[in-house]
XYZ file of N, CA, C and O in Angstrom:
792
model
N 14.618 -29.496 -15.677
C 13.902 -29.147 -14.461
C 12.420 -29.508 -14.622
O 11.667 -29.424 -15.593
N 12.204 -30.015 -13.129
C 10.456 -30.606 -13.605
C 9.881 -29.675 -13.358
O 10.329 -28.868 -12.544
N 8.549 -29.473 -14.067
C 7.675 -28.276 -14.116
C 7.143 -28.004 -12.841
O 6.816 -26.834 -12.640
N 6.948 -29.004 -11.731
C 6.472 -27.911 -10.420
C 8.058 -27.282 -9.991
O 8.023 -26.318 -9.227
N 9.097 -27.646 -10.324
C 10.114 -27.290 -9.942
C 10.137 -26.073 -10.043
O 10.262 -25.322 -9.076
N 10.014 -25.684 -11.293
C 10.126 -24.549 -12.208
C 9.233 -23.807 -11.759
O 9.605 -22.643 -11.907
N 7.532 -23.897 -10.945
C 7.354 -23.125 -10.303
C 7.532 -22.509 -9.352
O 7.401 -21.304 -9.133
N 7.936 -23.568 -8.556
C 8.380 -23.263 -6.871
C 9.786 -22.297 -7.166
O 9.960 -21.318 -6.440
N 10.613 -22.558 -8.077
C 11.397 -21.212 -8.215
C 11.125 -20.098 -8.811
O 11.865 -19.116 -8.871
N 9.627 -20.262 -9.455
C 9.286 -18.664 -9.670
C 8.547 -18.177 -8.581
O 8.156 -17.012 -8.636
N 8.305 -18.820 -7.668
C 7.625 -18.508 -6.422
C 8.708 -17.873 -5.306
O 8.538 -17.387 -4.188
N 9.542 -18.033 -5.881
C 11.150 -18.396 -4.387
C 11.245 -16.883 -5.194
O 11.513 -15.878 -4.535
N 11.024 -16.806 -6.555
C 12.144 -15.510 -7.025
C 10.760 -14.420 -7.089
O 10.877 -13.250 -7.454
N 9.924 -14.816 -6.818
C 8.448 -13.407 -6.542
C 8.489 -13.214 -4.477
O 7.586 -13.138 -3.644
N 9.629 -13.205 -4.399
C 9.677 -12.657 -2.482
C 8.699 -14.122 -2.156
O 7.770 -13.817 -1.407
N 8.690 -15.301 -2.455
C 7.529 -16.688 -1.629
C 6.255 -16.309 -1.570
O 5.735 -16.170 -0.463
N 5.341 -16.015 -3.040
C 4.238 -15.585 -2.520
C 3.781 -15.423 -4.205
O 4.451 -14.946 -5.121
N 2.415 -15.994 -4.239
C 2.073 -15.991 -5.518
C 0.479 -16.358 -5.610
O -0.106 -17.007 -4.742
N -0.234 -15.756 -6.995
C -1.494 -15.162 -6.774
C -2.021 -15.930 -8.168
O -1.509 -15.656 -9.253
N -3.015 -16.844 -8.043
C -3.963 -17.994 -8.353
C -3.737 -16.472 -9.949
O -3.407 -16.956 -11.031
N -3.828 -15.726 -9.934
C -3.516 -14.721 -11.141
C -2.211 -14.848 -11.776
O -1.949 -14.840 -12.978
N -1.590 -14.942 -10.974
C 0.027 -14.833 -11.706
C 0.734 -16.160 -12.004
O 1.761 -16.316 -12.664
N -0.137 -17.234 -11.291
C -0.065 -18.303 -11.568
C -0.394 -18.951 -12.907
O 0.184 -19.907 -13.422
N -1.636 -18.116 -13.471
C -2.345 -18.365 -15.221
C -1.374 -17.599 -15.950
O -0.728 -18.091 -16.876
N -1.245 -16.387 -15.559
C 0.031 -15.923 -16.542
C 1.426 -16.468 -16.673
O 2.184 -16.091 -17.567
N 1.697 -17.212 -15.917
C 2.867 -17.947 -15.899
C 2.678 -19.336 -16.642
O 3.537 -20.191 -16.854
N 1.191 -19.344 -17.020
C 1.055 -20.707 -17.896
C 0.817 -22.038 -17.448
O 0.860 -23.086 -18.092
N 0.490 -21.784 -15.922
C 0.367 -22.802 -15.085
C -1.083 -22.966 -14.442
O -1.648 -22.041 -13.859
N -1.647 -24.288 -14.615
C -3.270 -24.459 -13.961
C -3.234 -24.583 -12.823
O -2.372 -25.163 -12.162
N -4.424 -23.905 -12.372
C -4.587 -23.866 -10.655
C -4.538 -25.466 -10.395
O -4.982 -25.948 -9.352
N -4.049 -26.134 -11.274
C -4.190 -27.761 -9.995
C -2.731 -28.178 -9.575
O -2.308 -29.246 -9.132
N -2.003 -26.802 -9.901
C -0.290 -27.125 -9.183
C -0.721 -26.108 -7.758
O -0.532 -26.839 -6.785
N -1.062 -25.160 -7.424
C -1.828 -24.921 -6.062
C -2.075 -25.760 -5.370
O -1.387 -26.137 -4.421
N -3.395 -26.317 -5.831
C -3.853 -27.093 -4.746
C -2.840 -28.352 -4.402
O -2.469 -28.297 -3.230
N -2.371 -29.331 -5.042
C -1.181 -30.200 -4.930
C -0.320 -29.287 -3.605
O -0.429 -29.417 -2.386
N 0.277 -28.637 -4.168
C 1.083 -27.968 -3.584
C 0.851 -27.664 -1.869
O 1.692 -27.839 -0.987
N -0.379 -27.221 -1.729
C -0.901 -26.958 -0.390
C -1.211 -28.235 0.210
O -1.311 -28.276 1.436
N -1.409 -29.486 -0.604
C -1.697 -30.690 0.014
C -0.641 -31.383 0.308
O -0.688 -32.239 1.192
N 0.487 -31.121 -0.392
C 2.359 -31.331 -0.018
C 2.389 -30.759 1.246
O 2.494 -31.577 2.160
N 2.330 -29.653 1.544
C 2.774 -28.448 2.593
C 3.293 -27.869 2.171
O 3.919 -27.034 2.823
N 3.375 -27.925 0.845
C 4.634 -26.607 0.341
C 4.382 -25.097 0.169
O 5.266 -24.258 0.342
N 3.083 -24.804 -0.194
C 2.271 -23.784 -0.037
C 1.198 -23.378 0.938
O 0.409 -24.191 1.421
N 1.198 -22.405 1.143
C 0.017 -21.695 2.438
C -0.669 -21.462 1.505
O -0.331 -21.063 0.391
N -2.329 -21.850 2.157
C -3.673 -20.258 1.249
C -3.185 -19.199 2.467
O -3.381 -19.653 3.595
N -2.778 -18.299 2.431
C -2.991 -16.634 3.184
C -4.061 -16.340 2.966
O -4.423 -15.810 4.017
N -5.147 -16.305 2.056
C -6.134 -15.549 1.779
C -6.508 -15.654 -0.085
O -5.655 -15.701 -0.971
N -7.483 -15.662 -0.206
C -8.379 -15.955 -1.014
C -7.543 -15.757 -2.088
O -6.847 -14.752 -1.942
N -7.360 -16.362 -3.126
C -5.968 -16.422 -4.309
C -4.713 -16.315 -3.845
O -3.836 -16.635 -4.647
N -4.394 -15.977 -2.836
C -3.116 -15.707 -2.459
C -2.073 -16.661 -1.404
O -2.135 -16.794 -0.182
N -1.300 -17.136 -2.204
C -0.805 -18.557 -1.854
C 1.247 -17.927 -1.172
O 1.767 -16.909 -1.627
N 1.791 -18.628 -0.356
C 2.459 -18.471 0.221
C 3.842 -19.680 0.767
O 3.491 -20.770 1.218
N 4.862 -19.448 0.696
C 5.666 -20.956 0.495
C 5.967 -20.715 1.967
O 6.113 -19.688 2.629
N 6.018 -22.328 2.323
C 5.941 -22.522 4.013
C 6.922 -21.686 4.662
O 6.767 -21.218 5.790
N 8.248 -21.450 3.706
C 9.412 -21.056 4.752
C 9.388 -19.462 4.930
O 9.777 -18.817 5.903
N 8.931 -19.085 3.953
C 8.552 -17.478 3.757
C 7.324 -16.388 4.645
O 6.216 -16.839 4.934
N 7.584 -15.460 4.870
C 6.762 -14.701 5.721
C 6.122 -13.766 4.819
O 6.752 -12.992 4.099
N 4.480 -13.876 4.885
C 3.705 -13.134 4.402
C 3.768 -12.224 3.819
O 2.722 -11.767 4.279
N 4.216 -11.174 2.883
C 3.755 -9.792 3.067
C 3.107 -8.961 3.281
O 3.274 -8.102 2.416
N 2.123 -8.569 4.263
C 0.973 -8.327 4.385
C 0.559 -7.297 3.851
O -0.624 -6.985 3.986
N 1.569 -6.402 3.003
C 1.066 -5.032 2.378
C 0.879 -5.570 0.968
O 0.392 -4.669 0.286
N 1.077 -6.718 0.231
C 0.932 -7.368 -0.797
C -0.471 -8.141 -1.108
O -1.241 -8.244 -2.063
N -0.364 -8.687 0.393
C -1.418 -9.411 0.308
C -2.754 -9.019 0.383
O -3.710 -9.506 -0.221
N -2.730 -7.842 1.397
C -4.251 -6.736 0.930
C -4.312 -5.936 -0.296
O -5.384 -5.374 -0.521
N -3.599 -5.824 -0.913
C -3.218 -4.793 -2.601
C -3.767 -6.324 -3.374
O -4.201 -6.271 -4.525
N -3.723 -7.176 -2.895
C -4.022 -8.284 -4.196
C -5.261 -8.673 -3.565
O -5.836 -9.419 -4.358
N -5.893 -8.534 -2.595
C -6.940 -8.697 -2.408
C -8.121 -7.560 -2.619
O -9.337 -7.714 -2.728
N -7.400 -6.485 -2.634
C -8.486 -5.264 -2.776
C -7.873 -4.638 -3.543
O -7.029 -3.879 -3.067
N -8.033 -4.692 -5.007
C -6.645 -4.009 -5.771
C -7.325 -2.823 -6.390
O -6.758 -2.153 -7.253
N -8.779 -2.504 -5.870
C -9.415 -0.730 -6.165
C -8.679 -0.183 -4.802
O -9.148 0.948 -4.671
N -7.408 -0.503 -3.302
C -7.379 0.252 -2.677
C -6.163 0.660 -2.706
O -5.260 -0.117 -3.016
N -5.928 1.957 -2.387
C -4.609 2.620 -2.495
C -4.322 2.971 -0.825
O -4.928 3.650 0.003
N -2.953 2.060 -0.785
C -2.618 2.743 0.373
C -2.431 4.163 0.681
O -2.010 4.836 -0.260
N -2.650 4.766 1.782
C -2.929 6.267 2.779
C -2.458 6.360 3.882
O -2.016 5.551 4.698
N -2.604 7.585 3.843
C -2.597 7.971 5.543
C -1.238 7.184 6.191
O -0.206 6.989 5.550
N -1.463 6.770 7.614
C -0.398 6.203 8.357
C 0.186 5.094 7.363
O 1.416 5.025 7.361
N -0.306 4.460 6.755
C -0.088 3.259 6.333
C 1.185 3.689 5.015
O 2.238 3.081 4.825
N 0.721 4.790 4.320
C 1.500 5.557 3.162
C 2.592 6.294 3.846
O 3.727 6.430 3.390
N 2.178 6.740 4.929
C 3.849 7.771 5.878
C 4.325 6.525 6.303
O 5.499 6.867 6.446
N 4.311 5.123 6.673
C 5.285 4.217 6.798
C 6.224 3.567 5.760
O 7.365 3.129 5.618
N 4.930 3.793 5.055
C 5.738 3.131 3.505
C 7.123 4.449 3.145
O 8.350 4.379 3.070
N 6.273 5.388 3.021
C 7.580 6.863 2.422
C 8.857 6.761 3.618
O 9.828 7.432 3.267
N 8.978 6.302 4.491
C 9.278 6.674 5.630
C 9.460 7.955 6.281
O 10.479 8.542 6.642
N 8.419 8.203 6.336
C 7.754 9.598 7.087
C 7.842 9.523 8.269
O 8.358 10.487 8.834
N 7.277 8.115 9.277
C 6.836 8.026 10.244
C 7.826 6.929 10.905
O 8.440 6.111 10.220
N 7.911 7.003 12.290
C 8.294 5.822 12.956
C 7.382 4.513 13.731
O 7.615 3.539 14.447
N 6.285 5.146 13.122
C 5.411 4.012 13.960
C 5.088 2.907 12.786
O 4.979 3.263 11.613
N 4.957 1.650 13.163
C 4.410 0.803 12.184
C 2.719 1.020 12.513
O 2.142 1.491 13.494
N 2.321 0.566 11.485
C 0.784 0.369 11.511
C 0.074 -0.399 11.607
O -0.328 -1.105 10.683
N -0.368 -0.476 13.116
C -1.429 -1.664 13.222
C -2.417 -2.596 12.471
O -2.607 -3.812 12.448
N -3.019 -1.408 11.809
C -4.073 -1.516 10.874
C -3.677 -0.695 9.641
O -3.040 0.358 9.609
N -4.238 -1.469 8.551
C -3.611 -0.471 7.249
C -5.164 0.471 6.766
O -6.345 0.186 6.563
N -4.386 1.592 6.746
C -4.995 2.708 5.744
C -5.130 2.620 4.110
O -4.228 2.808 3.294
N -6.579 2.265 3.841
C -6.599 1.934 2.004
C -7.480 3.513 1.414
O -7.942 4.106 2.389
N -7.635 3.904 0.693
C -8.306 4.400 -0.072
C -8.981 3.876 -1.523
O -8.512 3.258 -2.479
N -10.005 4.299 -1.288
C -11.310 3.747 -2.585
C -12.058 4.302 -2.939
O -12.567 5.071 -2.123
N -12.492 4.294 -4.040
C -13.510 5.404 -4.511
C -14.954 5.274 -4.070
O -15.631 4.288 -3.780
N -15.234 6.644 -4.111
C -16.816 6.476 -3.762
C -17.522 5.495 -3.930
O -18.030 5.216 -2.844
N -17.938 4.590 -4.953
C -18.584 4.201 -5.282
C -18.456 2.585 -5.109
O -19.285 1.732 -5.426
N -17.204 2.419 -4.529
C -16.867 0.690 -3.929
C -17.369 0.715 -2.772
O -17.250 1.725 -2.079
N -18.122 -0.542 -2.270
C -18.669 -0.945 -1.297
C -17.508 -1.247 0.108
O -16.290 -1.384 -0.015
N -17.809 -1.265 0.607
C -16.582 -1.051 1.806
C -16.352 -1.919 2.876
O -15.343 -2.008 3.577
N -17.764 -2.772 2.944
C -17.737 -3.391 3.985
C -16.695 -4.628 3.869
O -16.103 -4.975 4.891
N -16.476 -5.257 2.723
C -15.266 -6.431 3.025
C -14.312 -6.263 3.647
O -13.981 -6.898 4.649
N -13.567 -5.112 2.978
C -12.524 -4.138 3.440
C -12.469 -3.813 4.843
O -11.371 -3.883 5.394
N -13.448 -3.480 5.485
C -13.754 -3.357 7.072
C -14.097 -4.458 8.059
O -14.186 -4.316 9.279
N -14.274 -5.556 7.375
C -14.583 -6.566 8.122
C -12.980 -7.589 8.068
O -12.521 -8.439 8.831
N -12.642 -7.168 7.165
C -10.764 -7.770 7.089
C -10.062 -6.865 8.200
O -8.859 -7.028 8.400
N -10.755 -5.950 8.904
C -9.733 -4.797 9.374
C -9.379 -3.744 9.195
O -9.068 -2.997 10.123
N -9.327 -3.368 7.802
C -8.336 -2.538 7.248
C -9.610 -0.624 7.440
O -10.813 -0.361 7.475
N -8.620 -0.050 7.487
C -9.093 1.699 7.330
C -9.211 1.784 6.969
O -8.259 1.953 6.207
N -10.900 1.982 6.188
C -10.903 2.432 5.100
C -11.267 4.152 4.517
O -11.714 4.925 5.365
N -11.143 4.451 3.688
C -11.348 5.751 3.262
C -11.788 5.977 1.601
O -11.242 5.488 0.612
N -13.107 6.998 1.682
C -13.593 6.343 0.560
C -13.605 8.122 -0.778
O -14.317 9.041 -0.373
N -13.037 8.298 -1.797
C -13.037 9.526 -1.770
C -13.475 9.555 -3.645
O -13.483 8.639 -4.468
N -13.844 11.244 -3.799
C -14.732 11.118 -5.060
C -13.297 11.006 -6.634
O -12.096 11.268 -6.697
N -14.083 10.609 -7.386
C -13.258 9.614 -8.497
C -12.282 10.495 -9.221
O -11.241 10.152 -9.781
N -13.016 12.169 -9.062
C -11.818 12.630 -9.632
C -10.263 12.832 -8.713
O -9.223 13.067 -9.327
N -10.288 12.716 -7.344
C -9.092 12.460 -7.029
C -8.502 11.169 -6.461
O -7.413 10.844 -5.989
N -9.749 10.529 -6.717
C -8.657 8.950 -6.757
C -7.647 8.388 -6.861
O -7.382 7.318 -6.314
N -6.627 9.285 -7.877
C -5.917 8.571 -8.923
C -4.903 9.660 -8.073
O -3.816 9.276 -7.642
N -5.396 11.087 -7.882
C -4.146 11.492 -7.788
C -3.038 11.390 -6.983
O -3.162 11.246 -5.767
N -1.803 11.457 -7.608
C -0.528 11.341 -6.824
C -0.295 9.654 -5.912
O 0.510 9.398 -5.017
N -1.458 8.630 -6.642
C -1.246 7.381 -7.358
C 0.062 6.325 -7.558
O 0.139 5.788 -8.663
N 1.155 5.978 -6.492
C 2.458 5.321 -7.271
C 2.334 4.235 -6.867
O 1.575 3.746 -6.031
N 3.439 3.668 -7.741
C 4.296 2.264 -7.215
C 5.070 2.065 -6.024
O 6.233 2.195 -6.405
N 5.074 1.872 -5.050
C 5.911 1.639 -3.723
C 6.895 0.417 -3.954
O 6.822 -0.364 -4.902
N 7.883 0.380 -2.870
C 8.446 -1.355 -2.385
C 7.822 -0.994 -1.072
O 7.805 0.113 -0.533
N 7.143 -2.503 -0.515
C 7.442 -2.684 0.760
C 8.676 -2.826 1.370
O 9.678 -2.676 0.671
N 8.829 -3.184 2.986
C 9.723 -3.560 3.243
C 10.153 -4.857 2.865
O 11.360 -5.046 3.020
N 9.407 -5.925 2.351
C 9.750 -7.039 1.523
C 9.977 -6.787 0.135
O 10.275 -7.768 -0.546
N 9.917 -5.966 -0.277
C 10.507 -5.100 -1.952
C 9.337 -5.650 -3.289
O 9.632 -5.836 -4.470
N 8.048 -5.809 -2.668
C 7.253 -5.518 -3.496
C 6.670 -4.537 -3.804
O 6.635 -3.637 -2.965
N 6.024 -4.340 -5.054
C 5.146 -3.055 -4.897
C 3.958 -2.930 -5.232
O 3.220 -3.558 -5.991
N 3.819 -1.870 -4.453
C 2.309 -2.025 -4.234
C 1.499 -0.615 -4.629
O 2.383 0.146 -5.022
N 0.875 -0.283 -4.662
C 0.113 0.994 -5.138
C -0.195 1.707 -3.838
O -0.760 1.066 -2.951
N 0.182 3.193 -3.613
C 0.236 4.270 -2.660
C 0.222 5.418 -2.793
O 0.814 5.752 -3.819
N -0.172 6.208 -2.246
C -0.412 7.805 -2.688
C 1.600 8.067 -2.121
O 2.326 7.493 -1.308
N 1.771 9.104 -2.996
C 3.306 9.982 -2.788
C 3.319 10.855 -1.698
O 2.408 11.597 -1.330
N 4.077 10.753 -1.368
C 4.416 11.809 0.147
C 3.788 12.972 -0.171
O 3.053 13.534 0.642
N 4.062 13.543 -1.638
C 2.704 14.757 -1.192
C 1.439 14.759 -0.895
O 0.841 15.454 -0.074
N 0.965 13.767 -1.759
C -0.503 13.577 -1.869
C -0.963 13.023 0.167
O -1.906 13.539 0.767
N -0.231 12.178 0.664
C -0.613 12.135 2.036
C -0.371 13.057 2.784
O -1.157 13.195 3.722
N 0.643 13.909 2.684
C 0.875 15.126 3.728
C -0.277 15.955 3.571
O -0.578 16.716 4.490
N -1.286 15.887 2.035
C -2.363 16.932 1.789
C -3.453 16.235 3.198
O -4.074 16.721 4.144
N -3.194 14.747 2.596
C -4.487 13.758 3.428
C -4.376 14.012 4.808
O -5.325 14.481 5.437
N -3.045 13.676 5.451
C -3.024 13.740 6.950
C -3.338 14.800 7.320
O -3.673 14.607 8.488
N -3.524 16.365 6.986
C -4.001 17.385 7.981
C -5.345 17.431 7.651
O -5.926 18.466 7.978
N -5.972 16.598 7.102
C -7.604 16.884 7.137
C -7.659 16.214 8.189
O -7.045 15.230 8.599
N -9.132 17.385 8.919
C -9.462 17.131 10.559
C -10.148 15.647 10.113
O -9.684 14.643 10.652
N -11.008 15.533 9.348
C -12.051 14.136 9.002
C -10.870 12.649 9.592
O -11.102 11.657 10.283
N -9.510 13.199 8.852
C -8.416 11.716 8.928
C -8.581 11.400 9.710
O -8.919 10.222 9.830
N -8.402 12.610 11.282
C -8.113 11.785 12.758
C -6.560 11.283 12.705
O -6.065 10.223 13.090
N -6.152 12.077 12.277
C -4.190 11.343 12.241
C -3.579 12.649 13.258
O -3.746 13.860 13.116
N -2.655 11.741 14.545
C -2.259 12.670 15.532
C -1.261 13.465 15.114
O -0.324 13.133 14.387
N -1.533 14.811 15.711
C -0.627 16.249 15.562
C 0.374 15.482 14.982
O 0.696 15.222 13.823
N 0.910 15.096 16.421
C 2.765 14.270 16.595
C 2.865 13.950 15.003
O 3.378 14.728 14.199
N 2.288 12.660 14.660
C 2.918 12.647 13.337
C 2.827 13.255 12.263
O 3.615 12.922 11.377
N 2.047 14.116 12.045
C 1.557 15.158 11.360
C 2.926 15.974 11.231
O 3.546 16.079 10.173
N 3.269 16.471 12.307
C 4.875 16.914 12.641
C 5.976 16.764 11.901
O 6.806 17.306 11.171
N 5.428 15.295 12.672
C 7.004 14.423 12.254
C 7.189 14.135 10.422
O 8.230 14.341 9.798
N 6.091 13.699 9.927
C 5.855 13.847 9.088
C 6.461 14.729 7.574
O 6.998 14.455 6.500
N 5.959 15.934 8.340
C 6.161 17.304 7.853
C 7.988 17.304 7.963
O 8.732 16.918 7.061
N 8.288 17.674 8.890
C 9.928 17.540 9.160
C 10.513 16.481 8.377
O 11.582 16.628 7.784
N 9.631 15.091 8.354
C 10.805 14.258 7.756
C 11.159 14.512 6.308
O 12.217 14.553 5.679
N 9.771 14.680 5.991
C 9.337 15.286 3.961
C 10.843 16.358 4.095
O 11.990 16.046 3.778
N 10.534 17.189 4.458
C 11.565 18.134 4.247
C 12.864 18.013 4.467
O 13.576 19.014 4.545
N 13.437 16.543 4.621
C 14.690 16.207 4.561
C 14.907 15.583 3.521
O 16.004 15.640 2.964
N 14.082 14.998 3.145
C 14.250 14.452 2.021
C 14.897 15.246 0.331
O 14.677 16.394 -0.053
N 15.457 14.496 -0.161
C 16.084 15.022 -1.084
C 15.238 15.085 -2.131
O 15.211 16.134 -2.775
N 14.663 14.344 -2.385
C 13.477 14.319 -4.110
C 11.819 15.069 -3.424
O 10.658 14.991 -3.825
N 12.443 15.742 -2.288
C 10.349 16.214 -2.208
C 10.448 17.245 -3.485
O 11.323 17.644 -4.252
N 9.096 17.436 -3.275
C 8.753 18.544 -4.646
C 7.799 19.653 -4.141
O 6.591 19.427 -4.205
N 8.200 20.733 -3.687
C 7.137 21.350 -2.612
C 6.176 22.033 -3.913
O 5.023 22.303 -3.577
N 6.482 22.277 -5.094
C 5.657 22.879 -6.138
C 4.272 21.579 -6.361
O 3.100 21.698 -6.718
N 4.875 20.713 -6.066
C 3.767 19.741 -6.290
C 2.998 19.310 -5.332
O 1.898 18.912 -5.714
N 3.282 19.238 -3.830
C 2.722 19.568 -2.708
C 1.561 20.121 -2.793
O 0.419 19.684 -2.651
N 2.232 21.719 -3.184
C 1.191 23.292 -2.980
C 0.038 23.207 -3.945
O -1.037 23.796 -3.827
N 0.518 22.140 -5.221
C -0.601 22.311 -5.888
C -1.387 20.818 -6.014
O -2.020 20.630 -7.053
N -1.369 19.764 -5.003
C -1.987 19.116 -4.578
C -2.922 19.673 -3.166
O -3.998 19.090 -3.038
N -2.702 20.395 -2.454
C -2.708 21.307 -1.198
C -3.843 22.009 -1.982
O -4.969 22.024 -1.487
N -3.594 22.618 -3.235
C -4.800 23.256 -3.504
C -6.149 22.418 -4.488
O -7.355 22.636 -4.597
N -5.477 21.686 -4.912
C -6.671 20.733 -5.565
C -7.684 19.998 -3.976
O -8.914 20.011 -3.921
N -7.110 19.643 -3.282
C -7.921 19.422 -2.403
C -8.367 20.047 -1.077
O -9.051 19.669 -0.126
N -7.728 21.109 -1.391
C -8.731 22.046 -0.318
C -7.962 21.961 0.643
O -8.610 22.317 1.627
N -6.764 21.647 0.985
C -5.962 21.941 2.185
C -4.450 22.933 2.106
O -3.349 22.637 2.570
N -4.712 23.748 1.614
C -3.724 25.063 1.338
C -3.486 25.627 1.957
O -2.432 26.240 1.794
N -4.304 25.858 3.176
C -3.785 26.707 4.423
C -3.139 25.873 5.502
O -2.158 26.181 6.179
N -4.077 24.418 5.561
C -3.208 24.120 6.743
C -1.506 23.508 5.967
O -0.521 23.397 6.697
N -1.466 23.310 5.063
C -0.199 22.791 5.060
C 0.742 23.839 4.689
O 1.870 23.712 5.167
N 0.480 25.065 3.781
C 1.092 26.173 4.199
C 1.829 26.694 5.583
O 2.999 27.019 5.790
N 0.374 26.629 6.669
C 1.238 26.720 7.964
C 2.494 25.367 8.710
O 3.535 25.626 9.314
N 2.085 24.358 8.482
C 2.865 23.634 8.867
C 4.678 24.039 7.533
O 5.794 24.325 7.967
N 4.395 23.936 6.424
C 5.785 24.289 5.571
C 6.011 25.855 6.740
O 7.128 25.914 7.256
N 5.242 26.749 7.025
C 6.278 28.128 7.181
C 6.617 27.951 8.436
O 7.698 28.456 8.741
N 5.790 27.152 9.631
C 6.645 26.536 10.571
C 8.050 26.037 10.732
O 8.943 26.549 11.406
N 8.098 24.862 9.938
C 8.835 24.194 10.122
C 10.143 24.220 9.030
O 11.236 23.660 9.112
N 9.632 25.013 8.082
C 10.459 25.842 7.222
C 11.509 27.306 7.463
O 12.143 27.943 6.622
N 11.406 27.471 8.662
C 11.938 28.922 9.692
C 13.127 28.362 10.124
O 13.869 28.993 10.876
């Protein structure tokens, strides 16, 4: 097999989509990229992030590799868990204080910027719906996020939300309550669990 061969099928077997990064770790110089895009065989999507003609974007991949201090949130994290039924227009990232924000906002994206010691928490690996993964806060850690008034995230899904968590078979309400209390939202999500817990 000839060696661009051999890439274009590690490209076919990464969901059609591959990152001027994963391209050096694979042992390969950025001058099979550019070739490649001058074939048509590859898209630029966005700044390192390259794309094979027949394949459709991932777009929850492609902002995680472009902003890889942001953790998906909020609406964007209740679509991923499937919490919610709405898709998301715009994606919800989280970043720490101390990252500058404006790229991030001028791409579109929601941003939310929060202090370093809870950055991390409740922190995972996701699949998209294209079965990559990507970095996202856990259904608890957003159910803490969505009832802060600051979010601006509507009742309705707040609700729905709440109800869907609690069908779920792997929630962990001990870990909830004590995410709920690390960040200061213990009462309101208390009331929503004894609600919807009756």
């Amino acid at each position: 097999m000839k060696r661009i061969d051999q890439l274009i099928e590690n490209i076919k077997i990464n969901n059609g989509m591959i990152s001027s990064k994963e391209l050096t770790k694979m042992g390969f110089s950025r001058g099979y990229l550019k070739y490649l895009v001058e074939k048509g065989v590859l898209e630029k999507e966005s700044r390192g992030i390259y794309v094979l003609q027949e394949y459709f974007p991932d777009e929850f991949l492609v902002a995680q590799n472009k902003y890889s201090r942001g953790i998906f949130s909020l609406n964007t994290a209740l679509f991923l868990h499937n919490l919610t039924d709405r898709t998301p227009g715009a994606f919800n990232m989280t970043f720490p204080a101390t990252y500058n924000l404006s790229n991030p906002k001028k791409e579109g994206l929601l941003c939310t910027s929060i202090i370093q010691e809870n950055y991390l928490l409740g922190a995972e690996s996701v699949k998209t719906p294209y079965s990559n993964e990507v970095l996202c806060y856990n259904a608890e850690r957003t159910l803490c996020d969505i009832v802060k008034v600051t979010n601006h995230v509507d009742s309705y899904v707040i609700v729905q939300a709440f109800k869907e968590y609690l069908k779920k078979k792997d929630k962990n309400i001990f870990l909830l309550s004590s995410y709920a209390k690390q960040l200061k939202v213990e009462d309101k999500v208390n009331r929503y669990l004894e609600v919807l817990m009756c």
